[in-house]
Amino acid sequence: MKAPLKTLVEISQLREELAACRAQGKKIALVPTMGNLHQGHLRLVEEAKRHADFIVASIFVNPLQFNPDEDYESYPRTLAEDQTKLASAGCDLLFTPSVEVVYPNGQENQTRVVVPGVSEGLCGQKRPGHFDGVATIVTKLFNFVQPDVACFGQKDYQQLSVIRKLVEDLSFAIKIIDVPTHRTPEGLALSSRNNYLTPEQLAKAPTLYATLKEAAKELAAGNTHFNELNHQARARLAEQGFAPEYVEIRNLDLSPASLTANTWVILIAARLGKTRLIDNLIVQRDSN
Ligand code: PAF
C-alpha cells in the first residue's frame, strides 16, 4: 500500500519543500491539472518521471478560464480519489491551493497573461478569454513551482501551442513536454468532461475520432481541398447528432493550412448534448 500523497495548499510551504529538493540537486517536473484525474493525466505523470526526479502535480479548478455560462461550479472535484491515483502513479507532491491563495487580490483585479496569435480562433473564439485564463494560471504555477520541465497533453493542441509561445515569449527556462492523447479502445480521447455523457452519448462519442481519421486519410493521400474536407467532417458529425463548433485543418503552428505543407493538424470541437468535446489529429502527407 502506497503512503498517502503529501498535499500542500500554501505557496510558502510549496516553495520551502521545493527549495529542499533543489538543494539535493533534484530535477523538478510539474503536471498541472484541474483534477478529476483519468488515465490520460496519469500518463503525464509517467512521462514526467522520465524527465525529472521529483514530480509535483497541481489540482486547481481555475475560475479565470471558465466563461459565466460554463461548468466551473459543477466541474467534478474528486480530491481523495485523485490523491490515491497520483500516489500510485509515482507523483511526489500535490499542490492544491484555494482560489483565495491563487488570486489574493480577487479575480477582477488579477494581472492577466495574453498570448496573441495562437490564442485566437478555434477554442479562443468559441470561449472568449479562456486562453488568457489558462496562460495566467500556468504562468502563476510556473512561478510557484519553478519546474525544470512541465507536461501537457496533446489533446488540448491549441492550449499546448499557447503554452509553448508563453514559455518562449516570457523566457521561462522550462522544457515543455507534450504527451500523446490517451484514448479508449473505441478511440474516444479521455477527458474529465466525458463523465457528463450519458451511456448513449458515450457510445456515439468515438465518432469524433473516426471523423478525424476519415479526413486524415484523404489529406494524407493528397486531397488538399481543405474547406471541402472540413465541410464533409462537419456534415458527418451533424448526421450523428453532434453540434459541430468547428472543424479546421491548420498548419502545425496553427496558421492557415498551406497547400505546400507536408504535415497538418485537424482540430475539432463539437457538442454532444450539453457536453463540449474537442480532439485533434496530426496528419502527414503520404510520401509515395
Ligand atoms: O488542461 C488543463 O487541465 C488546464 O487548462 C490547465 C493547464 C491545468 C490550466 O488550468
Short mmCIF file of N, CA, C and O and ligand atoms in Angstrom, two decimals, residues 32-34 62 65 134 137-138 152 156 159, ligand 1:
data_model
loop_
_atom_site.label_atom_id
_atom_site.label_comp_id
_atom_site.label_asym_id
_atom_site.label_seq_id
_atom_site.Cartn_x
_atom_site.Cartn_y
_atom_site.Cartn_z
N PRO A 32 0.42 20.14 -14.38
CA PRO A 32 -0.74 20.94 -13.97
C PRO A 32 -2.05 20.28 -14.39
O PRO A 32 -2.17 19.82 -15.53
N THR A 33 -3.03 20.22 -13.50
CA THR A 33 -4.32 19.61 -13.83
C THR A 33 -5.44 20.39 -13.12
O THR A 33 -5.17 21.22 -12.25
N MET A 34 -6.65 20.05 -13.52
CA MET A 34 -7.81 20.58 -12.79
C MET A 34 -8.48 19.45 -12.01
O MET A 34 -9.64 19.58 -11.58
N ASN A 62 -9.53 26.32 -12.23
CA ASN A 62 -9.18 27.73 -12.40
C ASN A 62 -10.37 28.56 -12.88
O ASN A 62 -10.72 28.49 -14.06
N GLN A 65 -10.48 30.63 -16.34
CA GLN A 65 -10.55 30.08 -17.70
C GLN A 65 -11.95 29.58 -18.08
O GLN A 65 -12.11 28.98 -19.12
N VAL A 134 -6.05 30.50 -18.97
CA VAL A 134 -5.09 29.38 -18.94
C VAL A 134 -3.67 29.94 -18.83
O VAL A 134 -2.87 29.49 -17.99
N ILE A 137 -2.95 31.30 -15.25
CA ILE A 137 -2.73 30.29 -14.19
C ILE A 137 -1.45 29.51 -14.45
O ILE A 137 -0.70 29.20 -13.50
N VAL A 138 -1.16 29.20 -15.71
CA VAL A 138 0.05 28.42 -15.99
C VAL A 138 1.29 29.26 -15.63
O VAL A 138 2.24 28.75 -15.03
N PHE A 152 2.14 18.48 -20.59
CA PHE A 152 0.76 18.81 -21.01
C PHE A 152 0.33 17.81 -22.07
O PHE A 152 1.15 17.30 -22.84
N ASP A 156 -5.26 18.85 -25.91
CA ASP A 156 -5.54 20.29 -25.94
C ASP A 156 -4.47 20.96 -26.80
O ASP A 156 -3.58 21.64 -26.29
N GLN A 159 -4.13 24.75 -26.58
CA GLN A 159 -3.58 25.11 -25.27
C GLN A 159 -2.06 24.88 -25.24
O GLN A 159 -1.31 25.72 -24.74
O1 PAF B 1 -5.58 21.41 -19.22
C1 PAF B 1 -5.96 21.72 -18.07
O2 PAF B 1 -6.33 20.87 -17.27
C2 PAF B 1 -5.95 23.17 -17.65
O3 PAF B 1 -6.29 24.01 -18.70
C3 PAF B 1 -4.62 23.61 -17.00
C4 PAF B 1 -3.46 23.52 -17.97
C5 PAF B 1 -4.33 22.75 -15.79
C6 PAF B 1 -4.73 25.06 -16.55
O4 PAF B 1 -5.76 25.24 -15.65
#
